[in-house]
XYZ file of C-alpha atoms in Angstrom:
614
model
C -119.540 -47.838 -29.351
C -118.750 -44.443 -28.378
C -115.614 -45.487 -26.295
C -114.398 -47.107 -29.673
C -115.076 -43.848 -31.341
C -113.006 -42.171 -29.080
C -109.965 -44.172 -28.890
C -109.612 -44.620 -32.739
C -109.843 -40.539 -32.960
C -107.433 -40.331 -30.628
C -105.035 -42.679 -32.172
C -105.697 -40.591 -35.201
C -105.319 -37.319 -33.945
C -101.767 -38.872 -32.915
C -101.090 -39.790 -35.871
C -101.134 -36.816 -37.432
C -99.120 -34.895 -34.876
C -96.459 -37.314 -34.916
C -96.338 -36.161 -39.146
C -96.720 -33.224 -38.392
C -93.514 -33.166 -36.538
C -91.786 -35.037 -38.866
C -92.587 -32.418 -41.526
C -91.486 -29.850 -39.337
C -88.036 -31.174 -39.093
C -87.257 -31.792 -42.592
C -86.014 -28.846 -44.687
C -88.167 -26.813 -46.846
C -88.415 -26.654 -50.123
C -88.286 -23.659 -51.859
C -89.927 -22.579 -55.576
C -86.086 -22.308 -57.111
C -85.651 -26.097 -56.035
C -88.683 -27.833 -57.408
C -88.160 -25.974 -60.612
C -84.501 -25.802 -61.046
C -83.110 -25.522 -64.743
C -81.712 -27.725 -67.016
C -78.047 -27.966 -66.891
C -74.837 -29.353 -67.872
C -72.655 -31.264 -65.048
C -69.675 -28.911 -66.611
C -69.814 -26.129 -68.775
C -65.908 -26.378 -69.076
C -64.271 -29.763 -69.551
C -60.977 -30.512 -69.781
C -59.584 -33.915 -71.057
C -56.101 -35.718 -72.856
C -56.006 -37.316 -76.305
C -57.414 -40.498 -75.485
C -59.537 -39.801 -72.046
C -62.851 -40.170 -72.219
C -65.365 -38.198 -69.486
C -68.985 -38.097 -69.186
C -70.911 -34.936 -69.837
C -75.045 -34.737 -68.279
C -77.327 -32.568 -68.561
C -79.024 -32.341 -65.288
C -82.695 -31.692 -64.220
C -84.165 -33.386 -67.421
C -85.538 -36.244 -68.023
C -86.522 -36.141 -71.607
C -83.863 -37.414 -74.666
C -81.453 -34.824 -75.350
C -79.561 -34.355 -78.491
C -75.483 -33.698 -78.665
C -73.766 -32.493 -81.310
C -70.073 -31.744 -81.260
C -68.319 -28.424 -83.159
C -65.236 -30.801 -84.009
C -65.500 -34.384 -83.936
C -61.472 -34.625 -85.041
C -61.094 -33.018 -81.412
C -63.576 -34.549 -79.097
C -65.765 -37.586 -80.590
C -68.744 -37.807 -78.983
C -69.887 -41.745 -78.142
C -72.590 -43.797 -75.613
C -74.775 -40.932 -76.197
C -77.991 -42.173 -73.666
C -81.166 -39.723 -73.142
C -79.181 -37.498 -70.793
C -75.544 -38.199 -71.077
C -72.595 -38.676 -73.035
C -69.281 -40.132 -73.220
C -66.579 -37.123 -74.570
C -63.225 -38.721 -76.003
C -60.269 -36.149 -76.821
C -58.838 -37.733 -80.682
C -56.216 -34.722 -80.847
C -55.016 -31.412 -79.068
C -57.512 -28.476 -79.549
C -60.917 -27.168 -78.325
C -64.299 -27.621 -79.705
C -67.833 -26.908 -78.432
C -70.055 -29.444 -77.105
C -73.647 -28.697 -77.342
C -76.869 -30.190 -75.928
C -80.135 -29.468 -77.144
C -83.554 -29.963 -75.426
C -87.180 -29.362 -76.179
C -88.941 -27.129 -73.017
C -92.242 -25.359 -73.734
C -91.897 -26.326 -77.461
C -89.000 -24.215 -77.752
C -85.760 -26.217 -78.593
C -82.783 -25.157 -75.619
C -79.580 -25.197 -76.348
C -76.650 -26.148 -73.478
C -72.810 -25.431 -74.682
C -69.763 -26.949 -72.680
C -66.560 -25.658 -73.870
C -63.955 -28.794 -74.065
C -60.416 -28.296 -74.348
C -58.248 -31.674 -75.305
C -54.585 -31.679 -74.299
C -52.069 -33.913 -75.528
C -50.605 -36.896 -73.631
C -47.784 -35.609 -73.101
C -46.099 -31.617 -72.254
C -45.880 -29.950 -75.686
C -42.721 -28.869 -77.120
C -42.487 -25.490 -76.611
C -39.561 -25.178 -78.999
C -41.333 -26.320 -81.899
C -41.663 -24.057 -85.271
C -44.669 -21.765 -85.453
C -47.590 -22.556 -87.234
C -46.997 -20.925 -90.654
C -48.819 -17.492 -91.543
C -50.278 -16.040 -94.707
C -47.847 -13.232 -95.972
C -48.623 -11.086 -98.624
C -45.970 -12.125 -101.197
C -48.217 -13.191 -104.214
C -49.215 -16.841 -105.057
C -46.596 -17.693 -108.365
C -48.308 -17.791 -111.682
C -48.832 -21.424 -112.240
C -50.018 -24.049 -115.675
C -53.139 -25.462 -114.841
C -53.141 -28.096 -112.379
C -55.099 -31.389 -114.050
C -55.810 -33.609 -111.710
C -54.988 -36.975 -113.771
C -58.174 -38.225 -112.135
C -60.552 -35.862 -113.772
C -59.823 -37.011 -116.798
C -63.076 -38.785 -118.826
C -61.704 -42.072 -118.336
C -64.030 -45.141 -117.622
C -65.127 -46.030 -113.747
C -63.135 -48.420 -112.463
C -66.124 -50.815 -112.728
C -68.036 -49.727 -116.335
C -67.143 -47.714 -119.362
C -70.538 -45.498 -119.505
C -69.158 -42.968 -122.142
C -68.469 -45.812 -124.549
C -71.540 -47.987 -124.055
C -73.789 -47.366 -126.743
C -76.884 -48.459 -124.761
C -77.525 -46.341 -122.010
C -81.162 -45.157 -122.014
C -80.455 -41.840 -121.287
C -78.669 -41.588 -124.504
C -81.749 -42.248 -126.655
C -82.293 -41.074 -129.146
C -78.633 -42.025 -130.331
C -76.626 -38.974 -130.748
C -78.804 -36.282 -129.440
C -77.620 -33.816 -126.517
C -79.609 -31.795 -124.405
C -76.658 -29.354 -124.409
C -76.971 -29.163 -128.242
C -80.263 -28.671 -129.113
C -80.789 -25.611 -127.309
C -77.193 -24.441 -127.846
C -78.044 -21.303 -129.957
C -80.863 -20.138 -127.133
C -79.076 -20.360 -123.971
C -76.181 -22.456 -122.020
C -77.660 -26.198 -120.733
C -76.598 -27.064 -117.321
C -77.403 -29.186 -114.148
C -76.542 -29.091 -110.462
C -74.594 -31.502 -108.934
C -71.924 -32.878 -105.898
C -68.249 -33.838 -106.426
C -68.932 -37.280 -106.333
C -71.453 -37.366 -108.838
C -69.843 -35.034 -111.020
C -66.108 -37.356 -110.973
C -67.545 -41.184 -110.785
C -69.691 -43.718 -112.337
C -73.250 -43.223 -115.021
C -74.211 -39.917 -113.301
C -70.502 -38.236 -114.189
C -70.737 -39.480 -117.865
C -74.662 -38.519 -118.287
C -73.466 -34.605 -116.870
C -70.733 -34.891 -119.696
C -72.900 -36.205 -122.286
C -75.870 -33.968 -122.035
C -75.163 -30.539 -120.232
C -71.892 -28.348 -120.937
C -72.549 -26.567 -117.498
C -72.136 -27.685 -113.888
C -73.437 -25.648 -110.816
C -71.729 -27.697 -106.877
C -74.255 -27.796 -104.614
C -72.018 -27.452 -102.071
C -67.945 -27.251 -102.879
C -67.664 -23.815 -103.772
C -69.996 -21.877 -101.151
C -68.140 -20.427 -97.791
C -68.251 -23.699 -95.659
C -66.339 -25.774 -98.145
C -63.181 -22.796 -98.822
C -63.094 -21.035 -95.218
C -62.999 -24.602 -93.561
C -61.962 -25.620 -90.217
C -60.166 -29.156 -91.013
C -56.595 -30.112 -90.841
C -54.202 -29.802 -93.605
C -50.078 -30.924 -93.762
C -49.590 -27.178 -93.457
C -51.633 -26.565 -90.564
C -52.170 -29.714 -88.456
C -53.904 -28.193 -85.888
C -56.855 -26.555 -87.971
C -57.369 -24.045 -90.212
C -59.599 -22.406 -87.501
C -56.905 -22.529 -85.466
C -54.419 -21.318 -87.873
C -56.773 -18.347 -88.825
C -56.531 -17.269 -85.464
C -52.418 -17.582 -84.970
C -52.337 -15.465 -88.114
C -54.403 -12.816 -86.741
C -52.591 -12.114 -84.058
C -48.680 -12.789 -85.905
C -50.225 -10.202 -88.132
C -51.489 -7.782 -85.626
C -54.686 -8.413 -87.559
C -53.505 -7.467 -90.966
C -52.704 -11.110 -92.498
C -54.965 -12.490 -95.401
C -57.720 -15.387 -94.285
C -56.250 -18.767 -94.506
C -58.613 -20.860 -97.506
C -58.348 -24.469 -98.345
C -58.577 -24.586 -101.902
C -59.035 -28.470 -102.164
C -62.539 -28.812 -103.060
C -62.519 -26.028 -105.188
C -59.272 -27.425 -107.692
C -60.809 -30.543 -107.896
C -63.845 -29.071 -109.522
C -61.755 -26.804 -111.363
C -59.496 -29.191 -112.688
C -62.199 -31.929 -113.409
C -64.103 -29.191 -115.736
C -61.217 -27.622 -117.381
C -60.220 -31.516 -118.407
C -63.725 -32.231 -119.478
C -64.746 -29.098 -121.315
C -67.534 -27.865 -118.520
C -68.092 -24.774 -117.752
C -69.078 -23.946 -113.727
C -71.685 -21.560 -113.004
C -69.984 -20.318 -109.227
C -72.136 -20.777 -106.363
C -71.969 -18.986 -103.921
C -69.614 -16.483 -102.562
C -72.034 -14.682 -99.535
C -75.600 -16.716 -98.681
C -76.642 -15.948 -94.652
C -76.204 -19.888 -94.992
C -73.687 -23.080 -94.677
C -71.112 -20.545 -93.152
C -68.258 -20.829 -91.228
C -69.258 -18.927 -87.913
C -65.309 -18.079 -86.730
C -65.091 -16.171 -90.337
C -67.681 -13.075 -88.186
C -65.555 -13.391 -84.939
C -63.085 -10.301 -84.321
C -60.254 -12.808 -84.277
C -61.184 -15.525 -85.369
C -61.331 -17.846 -81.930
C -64.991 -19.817 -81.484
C -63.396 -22.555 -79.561
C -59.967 -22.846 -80.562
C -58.682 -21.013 -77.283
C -59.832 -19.943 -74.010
C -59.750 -17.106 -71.713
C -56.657 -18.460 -69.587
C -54.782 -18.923 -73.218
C -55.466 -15.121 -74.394
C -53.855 -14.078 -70.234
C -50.772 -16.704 -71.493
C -50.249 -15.261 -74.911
C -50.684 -12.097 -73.915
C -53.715 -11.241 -76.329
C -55.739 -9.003 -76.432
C -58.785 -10.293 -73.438
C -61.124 -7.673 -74.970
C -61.220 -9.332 -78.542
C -62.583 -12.731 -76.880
C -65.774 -13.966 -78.438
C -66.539 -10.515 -79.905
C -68.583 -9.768 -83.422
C -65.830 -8.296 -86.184
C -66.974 -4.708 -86.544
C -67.853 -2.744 -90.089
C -64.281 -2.048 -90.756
C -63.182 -5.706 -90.055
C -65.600 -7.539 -92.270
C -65.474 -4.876 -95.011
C -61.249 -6.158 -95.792
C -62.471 -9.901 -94.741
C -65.098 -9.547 -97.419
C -62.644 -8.293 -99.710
C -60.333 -10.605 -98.802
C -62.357 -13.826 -98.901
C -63.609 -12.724 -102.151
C -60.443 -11.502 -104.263
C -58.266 -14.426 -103.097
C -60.594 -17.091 -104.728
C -61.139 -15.422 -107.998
C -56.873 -14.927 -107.884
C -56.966 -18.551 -107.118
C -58.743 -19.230 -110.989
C -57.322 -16.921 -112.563
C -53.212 -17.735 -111.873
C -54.142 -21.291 -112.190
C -55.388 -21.348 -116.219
C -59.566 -21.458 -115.227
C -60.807 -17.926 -115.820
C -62.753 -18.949 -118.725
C -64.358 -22.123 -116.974
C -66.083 -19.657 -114.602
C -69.185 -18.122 -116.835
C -71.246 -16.426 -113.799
C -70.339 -16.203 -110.228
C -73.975 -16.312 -108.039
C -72.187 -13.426 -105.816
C -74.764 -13.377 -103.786
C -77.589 -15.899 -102.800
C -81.026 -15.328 -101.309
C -80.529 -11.782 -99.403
C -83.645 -10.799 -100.342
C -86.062 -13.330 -98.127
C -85.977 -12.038 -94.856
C -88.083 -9.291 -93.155
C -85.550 -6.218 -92.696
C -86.200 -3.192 -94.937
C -84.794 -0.130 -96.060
C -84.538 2.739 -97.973
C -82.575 4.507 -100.726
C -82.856 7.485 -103.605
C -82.989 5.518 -107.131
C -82.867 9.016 -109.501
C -84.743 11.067 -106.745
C -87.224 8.504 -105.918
C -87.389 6.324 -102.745
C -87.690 2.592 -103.436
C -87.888 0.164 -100.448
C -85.601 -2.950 -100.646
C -86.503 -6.520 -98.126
C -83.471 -8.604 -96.862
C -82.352 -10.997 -94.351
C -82.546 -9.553 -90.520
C -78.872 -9.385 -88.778
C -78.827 -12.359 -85.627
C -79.812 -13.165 -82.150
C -78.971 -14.914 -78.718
C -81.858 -17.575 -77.819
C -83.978 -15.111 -76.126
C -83.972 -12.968 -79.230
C -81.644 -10.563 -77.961
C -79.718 -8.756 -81.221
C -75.963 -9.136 -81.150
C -73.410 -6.650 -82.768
C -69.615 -6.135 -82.473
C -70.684 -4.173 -79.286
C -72.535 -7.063 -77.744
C -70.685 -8.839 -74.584
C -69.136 -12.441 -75.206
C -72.187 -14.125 -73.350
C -74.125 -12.677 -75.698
C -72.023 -13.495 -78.358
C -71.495 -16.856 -77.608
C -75.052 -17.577 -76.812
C -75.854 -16.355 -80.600
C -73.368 -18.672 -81.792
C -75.075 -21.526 -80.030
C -78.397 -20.484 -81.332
C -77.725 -19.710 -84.927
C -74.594 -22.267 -85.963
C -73.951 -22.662 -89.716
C -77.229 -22.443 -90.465
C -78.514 -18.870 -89.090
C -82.463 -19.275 -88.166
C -84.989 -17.647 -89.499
C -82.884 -16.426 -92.424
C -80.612 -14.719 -90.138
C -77.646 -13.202 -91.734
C -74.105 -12.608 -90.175
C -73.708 -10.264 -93.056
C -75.792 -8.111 -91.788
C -75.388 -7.785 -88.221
C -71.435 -7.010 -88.982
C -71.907 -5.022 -92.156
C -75.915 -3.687 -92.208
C -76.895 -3.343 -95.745
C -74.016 -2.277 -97.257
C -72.634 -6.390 -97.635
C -75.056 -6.042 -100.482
C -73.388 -3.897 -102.878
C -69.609 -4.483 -101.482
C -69.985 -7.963 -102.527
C -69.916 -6.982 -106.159
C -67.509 -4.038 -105.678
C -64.725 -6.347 -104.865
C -66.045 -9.358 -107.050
C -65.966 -6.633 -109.717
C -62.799 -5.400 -109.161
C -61.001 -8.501 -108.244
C -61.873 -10.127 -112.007
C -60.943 -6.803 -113.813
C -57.471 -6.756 -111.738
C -57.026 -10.370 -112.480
C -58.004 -9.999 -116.026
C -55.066 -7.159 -116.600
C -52.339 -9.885 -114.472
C -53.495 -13.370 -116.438
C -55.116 -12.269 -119.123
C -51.709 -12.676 -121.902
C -51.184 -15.590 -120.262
C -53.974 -17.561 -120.915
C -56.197 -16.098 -123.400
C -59.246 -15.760 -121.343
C -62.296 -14.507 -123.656
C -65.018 -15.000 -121.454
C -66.338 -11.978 -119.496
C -68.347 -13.378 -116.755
C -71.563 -12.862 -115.491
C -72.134 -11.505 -111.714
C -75.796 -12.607 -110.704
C -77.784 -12.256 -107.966
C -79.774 -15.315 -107.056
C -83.152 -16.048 -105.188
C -85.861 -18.077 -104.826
C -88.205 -14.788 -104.210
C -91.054 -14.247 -107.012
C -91.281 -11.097 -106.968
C -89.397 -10.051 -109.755
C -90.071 -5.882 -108.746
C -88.134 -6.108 -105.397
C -85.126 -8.456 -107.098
C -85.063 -5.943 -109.240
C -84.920 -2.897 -106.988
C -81.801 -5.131 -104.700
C -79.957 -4.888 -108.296
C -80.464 -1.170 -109.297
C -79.106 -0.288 -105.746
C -76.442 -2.502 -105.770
C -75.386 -0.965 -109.152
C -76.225 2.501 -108.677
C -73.792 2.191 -105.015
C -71.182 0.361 -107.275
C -71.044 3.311 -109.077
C -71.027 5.763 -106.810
C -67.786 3.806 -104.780
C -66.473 3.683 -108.044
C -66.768 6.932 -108.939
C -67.963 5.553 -112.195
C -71.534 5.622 -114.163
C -73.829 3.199 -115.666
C -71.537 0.145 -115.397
C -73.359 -3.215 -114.252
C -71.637 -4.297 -111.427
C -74.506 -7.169 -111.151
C -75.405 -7.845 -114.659
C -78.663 -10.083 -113.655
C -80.962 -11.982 -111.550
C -80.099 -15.740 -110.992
C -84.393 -17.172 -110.959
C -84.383 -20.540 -108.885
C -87.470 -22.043 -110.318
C -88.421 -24.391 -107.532
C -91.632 -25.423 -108.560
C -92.857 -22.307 -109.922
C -95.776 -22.095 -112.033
C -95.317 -21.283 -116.042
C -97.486 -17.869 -116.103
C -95.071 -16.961 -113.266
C -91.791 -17.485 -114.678
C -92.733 -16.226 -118.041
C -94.218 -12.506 -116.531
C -90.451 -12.881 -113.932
C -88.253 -13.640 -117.051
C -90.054 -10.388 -119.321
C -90.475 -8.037 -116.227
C -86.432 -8.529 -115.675
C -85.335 -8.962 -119.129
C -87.363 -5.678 -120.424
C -84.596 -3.905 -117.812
C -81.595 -4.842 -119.815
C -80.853 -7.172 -116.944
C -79.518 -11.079 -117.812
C -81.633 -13.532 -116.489
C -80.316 -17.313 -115.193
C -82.699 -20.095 -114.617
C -80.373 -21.045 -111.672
C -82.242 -24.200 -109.601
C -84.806 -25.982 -112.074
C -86.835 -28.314 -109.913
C -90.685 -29.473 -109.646
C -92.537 -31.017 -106.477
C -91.581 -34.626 -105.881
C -95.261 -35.266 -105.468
C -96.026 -34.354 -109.046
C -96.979 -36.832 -111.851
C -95.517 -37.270 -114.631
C -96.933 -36.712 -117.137
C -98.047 -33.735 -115.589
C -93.915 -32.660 -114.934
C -93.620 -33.543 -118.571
C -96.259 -31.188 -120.019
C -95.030 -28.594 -117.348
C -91.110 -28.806 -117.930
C -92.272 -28.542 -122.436
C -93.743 -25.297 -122.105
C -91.059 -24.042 -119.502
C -88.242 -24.535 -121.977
C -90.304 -22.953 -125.051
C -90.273 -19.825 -122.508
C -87.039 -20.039 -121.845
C -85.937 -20.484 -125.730
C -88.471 -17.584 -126.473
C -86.847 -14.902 -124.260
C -83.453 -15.557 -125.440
C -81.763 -13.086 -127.212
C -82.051 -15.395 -130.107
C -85.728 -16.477 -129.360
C -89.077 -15.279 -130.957
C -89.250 -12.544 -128.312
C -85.143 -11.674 -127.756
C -84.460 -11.080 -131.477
C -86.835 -8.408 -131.569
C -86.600 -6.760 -128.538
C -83.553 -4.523 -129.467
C -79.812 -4.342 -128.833
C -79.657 -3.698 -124.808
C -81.948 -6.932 -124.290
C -80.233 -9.992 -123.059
C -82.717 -11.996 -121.506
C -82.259 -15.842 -120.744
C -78.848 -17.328 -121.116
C -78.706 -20.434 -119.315
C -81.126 -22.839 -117.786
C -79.737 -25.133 -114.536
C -81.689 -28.255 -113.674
C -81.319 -28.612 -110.202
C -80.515 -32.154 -109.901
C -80.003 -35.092 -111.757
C -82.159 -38.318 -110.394
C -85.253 -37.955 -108.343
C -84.325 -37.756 -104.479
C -80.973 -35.445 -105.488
C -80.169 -32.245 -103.587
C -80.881 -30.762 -100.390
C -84.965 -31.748 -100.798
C -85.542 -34.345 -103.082
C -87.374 -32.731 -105.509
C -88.687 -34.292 -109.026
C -85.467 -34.571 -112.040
C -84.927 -35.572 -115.338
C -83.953 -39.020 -114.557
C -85.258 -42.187 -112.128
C -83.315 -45.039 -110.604
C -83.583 -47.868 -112.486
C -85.265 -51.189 -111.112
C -83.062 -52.441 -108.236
C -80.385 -49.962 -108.048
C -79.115 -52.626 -105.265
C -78.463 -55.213 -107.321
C -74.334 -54.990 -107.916
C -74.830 -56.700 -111.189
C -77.174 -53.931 -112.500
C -74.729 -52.129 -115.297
C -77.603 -49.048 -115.584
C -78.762 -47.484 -112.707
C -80.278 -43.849 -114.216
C -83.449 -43.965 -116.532
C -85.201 -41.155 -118.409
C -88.182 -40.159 -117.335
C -91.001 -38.766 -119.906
C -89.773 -35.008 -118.776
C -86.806 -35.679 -120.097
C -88.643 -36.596 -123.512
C -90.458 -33.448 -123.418
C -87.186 -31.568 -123.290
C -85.702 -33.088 -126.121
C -89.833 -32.557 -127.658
C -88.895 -28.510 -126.912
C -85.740 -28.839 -128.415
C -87.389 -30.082 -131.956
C -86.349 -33.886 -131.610
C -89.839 -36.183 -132.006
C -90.371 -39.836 -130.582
């Protein structure tokens, strides 16, 4: 037994040696190895219109998410958990991106792609055209003969008698509360143009507010056009440098004229929204020269650019004539082309005041605190200014997109806190220069409003934002006591009645103008509850009109409440599907269905506040 023992520990201790050697020979290891990075295969790709490569991200094994800056330049296809199939459509860069979840943080991976064409470009072809400074020609207003209030192509809703949103027959929202305040509702081009939901705007509300076609993303765009086939990103970048940096930025004014046009037709006034939000921006607009993706390194060596100006932040100076620019070319744009008195209030500025940056300044000797949006950061939280390298800069871009986090604003890292007041400088200026140019022309009466517009209750600190923005106005101006913002936009997203009605006094008791901008109640509501809620609400709002129980006596200076925006117009509308005026109604699949939009009792109550009884 104890032989046995001994010859199966020796086999055993052989065993052992013999892995041991094996071990010995293999390589090692090391820590960097077994816990390399994520990565991309290539973080520069190069393909032709019509090749197709794959991009992986390596050392994963989780699903990853791509996303690509311009799908008209490389489509993005087969995506599987770690790859994906990159197809060049036309000549131009764009930015692939992958994102990843690692310690509960989301990662972000960019892989520049540049798509040639099949063939050698023509090297003798014309330039791409640049913006000059010769002034647009005064033009009649251009109707778009779709805009007009003709039936759908399918139903006739302005002549049919029996929609149920126009019961009782002949009563308007618009009209009942006509001498209080200005009745409008938020809304997207489609819905505005086509079908029951256009005809119920134009039957009810004689205001519209876009949800989307007239803030930065939809004007500074990045999409082709007949005059500049390869981008307006693109284009915005050729001008810069055929200007030495002194051209005008290149705007698409599609979306806008179509809204325009479609309002002037159908007697609508359009409360502007918005002209600087930290938000739904067009990231290129904060670059030095334009270029995200549009050209790379080896192009600027080529052209003989400038190499410093690659992927930099636009400095102060920069963003101060870009802000200008941006700003007094669009309000040119309505006033040459017949719509100055279509625009009532321009929201000039959106939502600065949520953020977690604060400073200082003397109001009449005093020191008053104001809170806005923080400037922006690389992934690792590393701040980024016009000083910051082009890795950093281009690992902020990756991090904050259109959509800055955290209410990040690109304002302020390129312009610090003086974007606030600036913004209504030049909108200022800009109307009262257009106003002396178009003025004979067209007979404009109306003397819009500049507001400043947030979903912040605390009607104190909105206030403060609009004494310094006036009292800086003034002193750029070298003028005094002139309202460069003339009130404070309130977006009413499910706030409670006490609270609005102690907002609406606390800024109307200023002399200030106050806008119920974004009417909307929690989708979760009842009701009958949203009913009873949305009554009172609109007896506040008729009461602090200048013409209401509490306006009428509160002396010459007060304003108070002169228009009221629902933000939507059919439960599950807008950007969170929030609780409306109106339902779907029954089987909004079935094609036969001739009535798809039903009152709800809130919608009762408002016509109850407006003194018409069921």
């Amino acid at each position: 037994m104890r032989r046995y023992f001994i010859m199966k520990m020796r086999k055993l201790y052989a065993a052992i040696a013999v892995a041991l050697t094996v071990c010995m020979t293999l390589p090692l290891a090391s820590g960097a190895d077994a816990a390399k990075k994520p990565a991309l295969s290539k973080k520069k790709l190069s393909i032709k219109v019509g090749e197709s490569k794959k991009l992986t991200v390596k050392n994963y094994k989780k699903k990853v998410t791509w996303k690509t800056s311009k799908a008209s330049v490389a489509k993005l296809s087969a995506k599987k958990k770690t790859s994906v199939k990159v197809t060049g459509k036309k000549k131009g860069s764009a930015v692939v991106t992958a994102s990843y979840k690692l310690g509960g943080k989301t990662k972000k991976l960019p892989c520049k792609v540049k798509v040639n064409a099949k063939t050698t470009p023509d090297i003798t072809a014309a330039p791409v055209p640049v913006a000059t400074d010769t002034p647009a020609p005064i033009v009649q207003p251009t109707i778009d003969p779709n805009a007009t209030p003709s039936p759908t192509p399918t139903f006739d809703y302005d002549a049919y008698p029996d929609c149920l949103w126009k019961q009782p027959e002949g009563v308007h929202i618009k009209d009942l509360f006509n001498n209080y305040f200005i009745s409008g509702i938020s809304t997207d081009a489609g819905s505005l143009r086509y079908g029951e939901s256009a005809a119920l705007v134009r039957y009810h509300f004689s205001s519209v507010t876009m949800g989307n076609e007239t803030k930065m993303e939809s004007l500074i765009t990045d999409e082709a056009t007949d005059a500049y086939p390869d981008g307006i990103g693109k284009a915005n970048v050729d001008n810069y440098y055929a200007t030495n940096g002194e051209g005008k930025v290149i705007i698409n004014y599609k979306n806008l004229e179509n809204v325009l046009s479609y309002c002037k037709a159908n007697n609508l006034k359009l409360r502007y929204h918005a002209f600087v939000w930290h938000s739904q921006v067009r990231e290129y607009f904060f670059l030095k020269d334009f270029n995200y993706s549009d050209y790379s390194l080896e192009d600027y060596e080529a052209n003989g650019w400038d190499k410093s100006n690659y992927h930099k932040l636009a400095d102060y100076d920069t963003m101060k004539k870009r802000l200008n620019d941006y700003i007094s070319q669009v309000i040119d744009y309505i006033y040459s082309h017949g719509y100055g008195d279509v625009v009532y209030a321009y929201d000039v500025i959106n939502e600065a005041a949520n953020g977690n940056v604060t400073f200082t300044y003397d109001d009449n000797g005093s020191s008053v605190s104001v809170r806005t949006n923080p400037g922006v950061t690389t992934r690792s939280g590393k701040k980024v200014t016009s000083e910051s390298s082009s890795d950093d800069v281009m690992d902020m871009l990756a991090n904050e997109g259109r959509v800055p986090d955290a209410s990040h604003s690109y304002w302020y890292a390129t312009m610090g806190q003086d974007y606030l007041y600036l913004s209504y400088l030049y909108t200022y200026e800009a109307i009262q220069e257009c106003l002396g140019k178009y003025q004979a022309q067209y007979n404009y009466t109306v003397k819009p409003s500049l507001i400043y517009n947030d979903y912040n209750t605390d009607a104190q600190n909105q206030i403060k934002l609009v004494n310094y923005i006036n009292i800086e106005c003034n002193k750029a101006n070298g003028t005094s006591g002139v309202k460069y913002c003339d009130g404070i936009g309130l977006q009413s997203h499910s706030i409670p009645e006490a609270t609005q009605e102690n907002m609406i006094k606390t800024i109307a008791d200023t002399g200030l103008e106050v806008q119920i901008t974004e009417l909307d109640e929690n989708r979760n509501i009842t009701e009958d509850a949203h009913a009873a809620k949305m009554e009172k609400l609109y007896n506040i709002y008729k009461k602090y009109s200048k013409n209401g129980d509490y306006g009428k006596n509160a002396g010459d200076n007060y304003i108070g409440v002169t228009s009221v925006t629902n933000w939507g117009i059919c439960d599950g509308d807008g950007s969170w599907g929030a609780a409306y005026l109106f339902k779907p109604y029954g089987d909004v699949s079935d094609t036969e269905r001739i009535l798809t939009l039903e009152p709800k009792p809130v919608y009762f109550a408002i016509l109850k506040a407006g003194g018409v009884e069921q």
